[in-house]
């Protein structure tokens, strides 16, 4: 697929373009005194024009044997991300690397700010980014960069793809095969304004259509990405459609909140309404009844991302990195 990603400019390319040695470029970048001022000016102008960003190694800011990875997550309070973080930390520790964690709250402004910081503070980035502008900025520079949950947003950028399509299909077909026809969806409200494609909603509509099940548009309700958000959305759904028999939630947090509110309003689970989550959070086993979910191996997700970052740091180009896919697995419990 075509991509707008520019290859990383190296110090050797700057040296070749200016007709000086690699060491001279390094001295110019680090403002060393043992270099002719005119040569320094020429090298710096060329480096800027070519888009060269010196690594932390080149600037002499860190020990050459210590690599720092910047891990960007969307919400430190969301139980999904601590498990991903654990995978990143474990894989980094095995390599003797250190990890710095940044939290964006999925805000466009914060994502852009964090990406700017990464270029100056780390040797490689591993990130969950929701907005196209932040992804473009992160992957257009010289920093080795890997996307968590890259989906179809940046096909030529290294990253781990979660097979939401396969997972959503497995879960929805399970509900349909159990006899459900009035299946609602509680969607993450963040996708109402973000540029990222909402694969789960698209698959919900696609699978329902394939099985010949008409969908009332009011069955799709936005929810804040939290347990409280799921509860509020479920109450809104039931006020208009008490007849729904199953709920497919964007993730486990929303599903748990919806299930708790449904029971508080007198519905039996799963007899009156079944619930299906997505992510496979441990908390889903603790609710009553335990939540049926599509489990993502979140630790493995973090580990693979670090493995890809290691390949980039080792000199492998982006298009040489093999695609990595995490397949969500249907875990059937008593809620559906």
XYZ file of N, CA and C in Angstrom, residues 15-230:
648
model
N 26.213 13.659 6.083
C 27.642 13.779 5.763
C 27.871 13.704 4.258
N 27.181 12.774 3.601
C 27.348 12.627 2.156
C 26.844 13.856 1.421
N 25.712 14.413 1.870
C 25.126 15.564 1.191
C 25.989 16.811 1.322
N 26.740 16.909 2.423
C 27.546 18.114 2.666
C 29.019 17.898 2.338
N 29.408 16.680 1.990
C 30.779 16.412 1.607
C 31.758 16.446 2.758
N 31.269 16.135 3.972
C 32.154 16.098 5.133
C 32.078 14.710 5.766
N 32.862 14.491 6.788
C 32.870 13.192 7.448
C 31.714 13.086 8.447
N 31.427 11.845 8.831
C 30.402 11.601 9.848
C 30.771 12.310 11.157
N 32.054 12.287 11.502
C 32.507 12.924 12.738
C 32.291 14.435 12.697
N 32.476 15.027 11.506
C 32.273 16.476 11.379
C 30.802 16.825 11.592
N 29.907 16.015 11.045
C 28.474 16.251 11.266
C 28.158 16.163 12.751
N 28.714 15.152 13.417
C 28.480 14.993 14.852
C 28.986 16.208 15.632
N 30.169 16.722 15.269
C 30.710 17.888 15.961
C 29.839 19.125 15.722
N 29.294 19.255 14.506
C 28.435 20.398 14.208
C 27.134 20.321 15.006
N 26.556 19.125 15.050
C 25.294 18.935 15.775
C 25.477 19.220 17.260
N 26.643 18.820 17.809
C 26.898 18.979 19.238
C 27.587 20.291 19.584
N 27.726 21.180 18.563
C 28.285 22.510 18.775
C 29.684 22.467 19.383
N 30.489 21.555 18.867
C 31.868 21.460 19.345
C 32.707 22.594 18.743
N 33.758 22.987 19.465
C 34.555 24.141 19.036
C 35.503 23.792 17.889
N 35.906 22.506 17.785
C 36.923 22.134 16.797
C 36.321 21.929 15.405
N 35.591 22.921 14.922
C 34.997 22.848 13.590
C 34.861 24.255 13.040
N 35.131 24.416 11.779
C 35.041 25.715 11.133
C 33.598 26.231 11.188
N 33.396 27.505 11.602
C 32.032 28.038 11.717
C 31.226 27.934 10.418
N 31.866 28.158 9.287
C 31.153 28.076 8.014
C 30.715 26.634 7.724
N 31.581 25.682 8.077
C 31.220 24.269 7.887
C 30.055 23.894 8.801
N 30.112 24.388 10.049
C 29.016 24.106 10.978
C 27.703 24.646 10.430
N 27.729 25.879 9.935
C 26.503 26.476 9.403
C 25.952 25.643 8.245
N 26.862 25.231 7.349
C 26.435 24.468 6.173
C 25.844 23.105 6.577
N 26.461 22.446 7.538
C 25.979 21.139 7.988
C 24.618 21.267 8.681
N 24.495 22.269 9.538
C 23.233 22.436 10.265
C 22.091 22.789 9.319
N 22.368 23.627 8.327
C 21.334 23.979 7.353
C 20.910 22.750 6.549
N 21.860 21.925 6.166
C 21.547 20.714 5.408
C 20.754 19.731 6.258
N 21.166 19.591 7.518
C 20.464 18.664 8.412
C 19.018 19.084 8.594
N 18.793 20.389 8.764
C 17.431 20.891 8.934
C 16.618 20.692 7.666
N 17.215 20.981 6.524
C 16.499 20.841 5.252
C 16.143 19.385 4.967
N 16.993 18.468 5.374
C 16.761 17.043 5.124
C 15.849 16.402 6.163
N 15.559 17.140 7.247
C 14.705 16.585 8.291
C 15.429 15.645 9.226
N 16.756 15.838 9.373
C 17.522 14.962 10.252
C 17.299 15.347 11.706
N 16.979 14.324 12.519
C 16.849 14.521 13.965
C 17.923 13.682 14.642
N 18.883 14.304 15.318
C 19.930 13.517 15.971
C 19.355 12.673 17.101
N 19.848 11.464 17.221
C 19.401 10.608 18.319
C 19.974 11.114 19.624
N 19.461 10.577 20.717
C 20.024 10.933 22.018
C 21.467 10.486 22.096
N 21.816 9.385 21.406
C 23.202 8.939 21.383
C 24.084 9.997 20.736
N 23.638 10.500 19.573
C 24.438 11.466 18.822
C 24.656 12.738 19.622
N 23.682 13.086 20.473
C 23.817 14.306 21.267
C 24.571 14.059 22.560
N 24.964 12.787 22.800
C 25.764 12.481 23.978
C 25.010 12.646 25.275
N 23.677 12.501 25.254
C 22.893 12.731 26.468
C 22.813 11.504 27.360
N 23.075 10.326 26.818
C 22.929 9.102 27.602
C 24.098 8.172 27.332
N 24.228 7.174 28.205
C 25.203 6.129 27.944
C 24.828 5.418 26.663
N 25.797 5.055 25.869
C 25.523 4.441 24.581
C 24.904 3.065 24.720
N 25.041 2.400 25.878
C 24.497 1.053 26.023
C 23.128 1.063 26.697
N 22.550 2.230 26.964
C 21.263 2.296 27.637
C 20.209 2.840 26.676
N 19.250 2.005 26.343
C 18.186 2.395 25.421
C 16.921 2.698 26.215
N 16.287 3.794 25.876
C 15.040 4.192 26.514
C 13.904 4.132 25.502
N 12.833 3.453 25.890
C 11.640 3.345 25.053
C 10.535 4.195 25.664
N 9.888 4.990 24.832
C 8.745 5.771 25.276
C 7.463 4.993 24.998
N 6.715 4.660 26.041
C 5.448 3.949 25.905
C 4.310 4.943 26.082
N 3.496 5.106 25.044
C 2.375 6.049 25.075
C 1.080 5.251 25.198
N 0.331 5.500 26.278
C -0.941 4.826 26.472
C -2.066 5.848 26.549
N -3.283 5.366 26.330
C -4.415 6.283 26.238
C -4.988 6.653 27.595
N -4.991 5.713 28.550
C -5.655 5.994 29.828
C -5.059 5.097 30.899
N -4.272 5.661 31.779
C -3.597 4.877 32.812
C -4.590 4.245 33.771
N -5.830 4.769 33.848
C -6.834 4.218 34.751
C -7.626 3.075 34.126
N -7.506 2.902 32.816
C -8.207 1.816 32.141
C -7.439 0.516 32.384
N -8.083 -0.519 32.969
C -7.366 -1.767 33.291
C -6.755 -2.471 32.092
N -7.136 -2.088 30.872
C -6.533 -2.688 29.679
C -5.045 -2.356 29.604
N -4.685 -1.121 29.932
C -3.330 -0.649 29.675
C -2.282 -1.120 30.680
N -2.598 -1.325 31.952
C -1.568 -1.890 32.833
C -1.045 -3.241 32.366
N -1.911 -4.069 31.781
C -1.448 -5.368 31.281
C -0.546 -5.195 30.054
N -0.907 -4.261 29.165
C -0.040 -3.971 28.020
C 1.303 -3.444 28.521
N 1.241 -2.534 29.489
C 2.459 -1.955 30.054
C 3.344 -3.030 30.668
N 2.734 -3.992 31.350
C 3.502 -5.080 31.951
C 4.262 -5.855 30.873
N 3.601 -6.103 29.742
C 4.271 -6.802 28.647
C 5.449 -6.014 28.098
N 5.266 -4.700 27.953
C 6.350 -3.838 27.459
C 7.508 -3.828 28.453
N 7.203 -3.666 29.737
C 8.250 -3.599 30.756
C 9.038 -4.901 30.836
N 8.324 -6.025 30.782
C 9.005 -7.316 30.878
C 9.928 -7.541 29.682
N 9.425 -7.229 28.478
C 10.244 -7.414 27.274
C 11.433 -6.455 27.260
N 11.224 -5.222 27.729
C 12.315 -4.244 27.775
C 13.367 -4.647 28.809
N 12.911 -5.129 29.955
C 13.846 -5.526 31.016
C 14.753 -6.658 30.548
N 14.215 -7.591 29.769
C 15.036 -8.697 29.267
C 16.168 -8.189 28.383
N 15.975 -7.012 27.782
C 17.001 -6.440 26.908
C 17.868 -5.417 27.623
N 17.576 -5.158 28.889
C 18.329 -4.149 29.616
C 17.924 -2.730 29.272
N 16.718 -2.550 28.735
C 16.228 -1.224 28.366
C 15.427 -0.625 29.506
N 15.257 0.681 29.470
C 14.347 1.343 30.393
C 13.148 1.879 29.627
N 12.031 2.072 30.335
C 10.773 2.503 29.717
C 10.254 3.739 30.434
N 9.860 4.726 29.663
C 9.200 5.920 30.186
C 7.758 5.906 29.681
N 6.795 6.064 30.581
C 5.380 5.954 30.218
C 4.746 7.339 30.130
N 3.991 7.558 29.066
C 3.265 8.815 28.849
C 1.767 8.488 28.732
N 0.935 9.317 29.344
C -0.517 9.113 29.316
C -1.169 10.269 28.561
N -2.031 9.961 27.575
C -2.614 11.018 26.742
C -4.098 11.271 26.985
N -4.794 10.316 27.607
C -6.240 10.468 27.740
C -6.959 10.459 26.407
N -6.277 9.989 25.350
C -6.824 9.954 23.983
C -7.155 11.338 23.447
N -6.598 12.390 24.055
C -6.849 13.753 23.590
C -5.895 14.082 22.434
N -6.436 14.678 21.389
C -5.621 15.016 20.224
C -4.461 15.926 20.607
N -4.734 16.970 21.360
C -3.689 17.921 21.741
C -2.599 17.224 22.543
N -2.988 16.375 23.478
C -2.016 15.692 24.329
C -1.205 14.691 23.523
N -1.855 13.994 22.582
C -1.106 13.064 21.739
C -0.010 13.782 20.961
N -0.348 14.940 20.395
C 0.640 15.699 19.625
C 1.779 16.189 20.518
N 1.460 16.638 21.719
C 2.492 17.093 22.652
C 3.437 15.965 23.032
N 2.871 14.799 23.308
C 3.689 13.659 23.710
C 4.598 13.221 22.570
N 4.077 13.193 21.355
C 4.895 12.801 20.206
C 6.087 13.739 20.068
N 5.873 15.041 20.248
C 6.984 16.001 20.177
C 8.043 15.686 21.232
N 7.601 15.328 22.435
C 8.542 15.025 23.511
C 9.352 13.768 23.210
N 8.716 12.787 22.573
C 9.400 11.530 22.309
C 10.670 11.725 21.506
N 10.632 12.610 20.508
C 11.782 12.788 19.636
C 13.025 13.221 20.407
N 12.835 13.940 21.509
C 13.971 14.440 22.269
C 14.338 13.567 23.462
N 13.446 12.674 23.874
C 13.639 12.005 25.160
C 13.880 10.506 25.079
N 13.575 9.865 23.950
C 13.690 8.406 23.891
C 14.382 7.965 22.608
N 14.714 6.677 22.560
C 15.374 6.103 21.393
C 14.401 5.371 20.480
N 13.229 5.019 21.004
C 12.192 4.369 20.206
C 10.857 4.619 20.883
N 9.792 4.634 20.086
C 8.455 4.857 20.628
C 7.566 3.647 20.393
N 6.762 3.317 21.412
C 5.728 2.287 21.311
C 4.450 2.961 21.792
N 3.444 3.079 20.916
C 2.353 3.991 21.259
C 0.984 3.516 20.817
N 0.001 3.838 21.643
C -1.393 3.780 21.248
C -1.802 5.217 20.931
N -2.105 5.476 19.655
C -2.507 6.808 19.222
C -3.835 6.705 18.487
N -4.757 7.584 18.842
C -6.097 7.529 18.276
C -6.247 8.431 17.057
N -5.498 9.545 17.019
C -5.727 10.565 16.003
C -4.701 10.498 14.872
N -5.195 10.631 13.652
C -4.357 10.514 12.465
C -3.201 11.513 12.467
N -3.465 12.730 12.921
C -2.428 13.766 12.896
C -1.252 13.376 13.787
N -1.550 12.788 14.947
C -0.485 12.354 15.846
C 0.282 11.179 15.254
N -0.433 10.253 14.618
C 0.229 9.109 13.983
C 1.162 9.585 12.875
N 0.675 10.518 12.055
C 1.489 11.029 10.953
C 2.750 11.708 11.475
N 2.609 12.503 12.525
C 3.777 13.191 13.087
C 4.760 12.188 13.679
N 4.240 11.187 14.383
C 5.106 10.218 15.049
C 5.903 9.394 14.060
N 5.312 9.085 12.934
C 5.938 8.149 12.003
C 6.652 8.832 10.838
N 6.632 10.156 10.802
C 7.284 10.871 9.704
C 8.718 11.262 10.014
N 9.111 11.140 11.291
C 10.453 11.562 11.670
C 11.446 10.428 11.671
N 12.544 10.611 12.375
C 13.638 9.644 12.384
C 13.560 8.660 13.542
N 12.579 8.817 14.411
C 12.481 7.960 15.588
C 11.886 6.600 15.213
N 12.560 5.498 15.555
C 11.936 4.177 15.360
C 10.624 4.120 16.127
N 9.540 3.767 15.437
C 8.218 3.903 16.037
C 7.358 2.689 15.731
N 6.674 2.188 16.759
C 5.785 1.030 16.632
C 4.425 1.404 17.202
N 3.363 1.053 16.475
C 2.007 1.361 16.931
C 1.375 0.155 17.616
N 0.768 0.399 18.768
C -0.087 -0.586 19.410
C -1.485 -0.440 18.802
N -2.100 -1.531 18.424
C -3.422 -1.489 17.796
C -3.389 -0.577 16.571
N -2.578 -0.923 15.589
C -2.422 -0.030 14.441
C -3.601 -0.104 13.486
N -4.334 -1.210 13.478
C -5.497 -1.319 12.597
C -5.133 -1.017 11.164
N -6.045 -0.348 10.445
C -5.775 0.000 9.058
C -5.371 1.437 8.886
N -5.024 2.114 9.990
C -4.772 3.551 9.920
C -3.412 3.882 9.333
N -2.431 2.997 9.505
C -1.076 3.266 9.026
C -0.479 1.951 8.543
N -0.922 1.463 7.392
C -0.564 0.114 6.965
C 0.918 -0.142 6.794
N 1.711 0.892 6.467
C 3.136 0.681 6.232
C 3.980 0.913 7.482
N 3.350 1.256 8.590
C 4.062 1.530 9.832
C 4.101 0.253 10.670
N 5.258 -0.091 11.232
C 5.312 -1.279 12.088
C 4.347 -1.151 13.262
N 3.810 -2.267 13.690
C 2.884 -2.250 14.805
C 2.193 -3.587 14.954
N 1.360 -3.679 15.958
C 0.617 -4.889 16.241
C -0.842 -4.637 15.900
N -1.394 -5.500 15.077
C -2.800 -5.367 14.702
C -3.634 -6.336 15.519
N -4.638 -5.794 16.201
C -5.601 -6.645 16.903
C -6.716 -6.977 15.921
N -7.008 -8.244 15.757
C -8.019 -8.663 14.790
C -9.412 -8.436 15.373
N -9.798 -7.151 15.444
C -11.122 -6.824 15.966
C -12.220 -7.418 15.091
N -11.968 -7.467 13.792
C -12.989 -7.998 12.884
C -13.300 -9.457 13.204
N -12.247 -10.276 13.315
C -12.476 -11.676 13.637
C -13.103 -11.847 15.006
N -12.651 -11.041 15.973
C -13.199 -11.143 17.318
C -14.657 -10.743 17.381
N -14.975 -9.591 16.797
C -16.368 -9.126 16.816
C -17.283 -10.119 16.116
N -16.813 -10.668 15.023
C -17.631 -11.653 14.293
C -17.899 -12.887 15.161
N -16.870 -13.392 15.816
C -17.060 -14.565 16.668
C -18.065 -14.292 17.770
N -17.930 -13.123 18.400
C -18.829 -12.807 19.505
C -20.266 -12.608 19.064
N -20.467 -11.839 17.996
C -21.827 -11.567 17.524
C -22.496 -12.830 16.995
N -21.752 -13.639 16.284
C -22.349 -14.871 15.770
C -22.702 -15.825 16.906
N -21.928 -15.780 17.982
C -22.288 -16.575 19.163
C -23.642 -16.127 19.713
N -23.836 -14.809 19.844
C -25.116 -14.305 20.348
C -26.262 -14.679 19.409
N -26.037 -14.507 18.110
C -27.090 -14.816 17.135
C -27.421 -16.307 17.166
N -26.404 -17.136 17.252
C -26.639 -18.580 17.299
C -27.350 -19.003 18.576
N -27.280 -18.175 19.598
C -28.018 -18.448 20.843
C -29.465 -17.972 20.750
N -29.849 -17.440 19.591
C -31.234 -17.057 19.367
C -31.529 -15.581 19.487
N -30.516 -14.765 19.739
C -30.751 -13.323 19.906
C -30.903 -12.634 18.549
N -31.895 -11.766 18.448
C -32.116 -10.979 17.234
C -32.152 -9.489 17.542
N -32.487 -9.119 18.760
C -32.508 -7.704 19.162
C -31.239 -7.447 19.998
N -30.155 -7.261 19.250
C -28.836 -7.092 19.872
C -28.420 -5.628 19.770
N -28.270 -4.987 20.899
C -27.851 -3.583 20.926
C -26.332 -3.493 21.021
N -25.805 -2.315 20.721
C -24.374 -2.067 20.889
C -24.156 -0.792 21.691
N -23.321 -0.902 22.720
C -22.895 0.275 23.474
C -21.490 0.622 23.004
N -21.369 1.750 22.324
C -20.143 2.123 21.628
C -19.359 3.155 22.426
N -18.059 3.184 22.241
C -17.209 4.183 22.891
C -17.470 5.550 22.259
N -17.907 6.498 23.069
C -18.271 7.815 22.541
C -17.070 8.556 21.952
N -15.841 8.157 22.313
C -14.653 8.828 21.787
C -14.581 8.714 20.273
N -15.154 7.649 19.718
C -15.073 7.449 18.272
C -16.074 8.313 17.507
N -16.924 9.022 18.212
C -17.858 9.919 17.525
C -17.131 11.130 16.954
N -15.988 11.513 17.566
C -15.267 12.697 17.109
C -13.864 12.383 16.594
N -13.354 11.174 16.838
C -12.002 10.831 16.407
C -11.985 10.418 14.945
N -10.795 10.522 14.339
C -10.676 10.147 12.930
C -10.486 8.645 12.758
N -10.147 7.938 13.828
C -9.856 6.517 13.715
C -11.112 5.735 13.346
N -10.984 4.727 12.487
C -12.151 3.931 12.119
C -12.652 3.126 13.307
N -13.954 2.984 13.421
C -14.542 2.216 14.514
C -14.860 0.818 13.997
N -13.874 -0.054 14.062
C -14.010 -1.389 13.486
C -15.115 -2.176 14.145
N -15.257 -2.034 15.457
C -16.258 -2.848 16.154
C -17.673 -2.477 15.727
N -17.960 -1.197 15.581
C -19.305 -0.802 15.144
C -19.549 -1.245 13.702
N -18.544 -1.063 12.859
C -18.685 -1.471 11.461
C -18.988 -2.964 11.361
N -18.309 -3.777 12.171
C -18.536 -5.222 12.128
C -19.890 -5.597 12.711
N -20.312 -4.862 13.728
C -21.650 -5.091 14.284
C -22.698 -4.939 13.186
N -22.633 -3.836 12.460
C -23.605 -3.594 11.394
C -23.447 -4.617 10.266
N -22.221 -4.970 9.945
C -21.972 -5.905 8.852
C -22.503 -7.296 9.184
N -22.189 -7.802 10.367
C -22.626 -9.153 10.738
C -24.144 -9.220 10.855
N -24.741 -8.205 11.456
C -26.208 -8.199 11.570
C -26.838 -8.209 10.180
N -26.262 -7.442 9.247
C -26.777 -7.412 7.889
C -26.625 -8.745 7.193
N -25.452 -9.375 7.377
C -25.221 -10.670 6.755
C -26.189 -11.733 7.247
N -26.583 -11.618 8.492
C -27.517 -12.607 9.047
C -28.975 -12.202 8.872
N -29.200 -11.130 8.118
C -30.564 -10.704 7.814
C -31.318 -10.140 8.994
N -30.598 -9.525 9.935
C -31.234 -8.978 11.136
C -31.252 -7.457 11.029
N -32.437 -6.847 10.896
C -32.500 -5.381 10.820
C -32.066 -4.746 12.134
N -31.395 -3.603 12.033
C -30.886 -2.900 13.208
C -31.607 -1.573 13.368
N -32.182 -1.360 14.524
C -32.745 -0.051 14.870
C -31.572 0.843 15.255
N -31.446 2.001 14.629
C -30.299 2.868 14.873
C -30.185 3.250 16.347
N -31.320 3.262 17.067
C -31.291 3.595 18.489
C -30.726 2.469 19.346
N -30.506 1.310 18.729
C -29.845 0.239 19.468
C -28.370 0.560 19.704
N -27.817 1.459 18.909
C -26.405 1.848 19.069
C -26.356 3.087 19.949
N -25.830 2.933 21.151
C -25.787 4.033 22.105
C -24.340 4.369 22.460
N -23.966 5.669 22.441
C -22.614 6.054 22.857
C -22.453 5.925 24.361
N -21.250 5.565 24.776
C -20.982 5.416 26.208
C -19.593 5.942 26.519
N -19.463 6.615 27.643
C -18.135 6.990 28.120
C -17.377 5.713 28.439
N -16.088 5.707 28.150
C -15.283 4.499 28.305
C -14.981 4.232 29.779
N -16.004 3.774 30.499
C -15.869 3.501 31.922
C -17.055 2.660 32.377
N -16.983 2.146 33.601
C -18.095 1.383 34.148
C -19.314 2.288 34.313
N -19.107 3.487 34.837
C -20.225 4.429 34.974
C -20.811 4.784 33.618
N -19.953 4.940 32.617
C -20.434 5.259 31.281
C -21.313 4.157 30.723
N -20.932 2.906 30.964
C -21.755 1.790 30.518
C -23.098 1.761 31.207
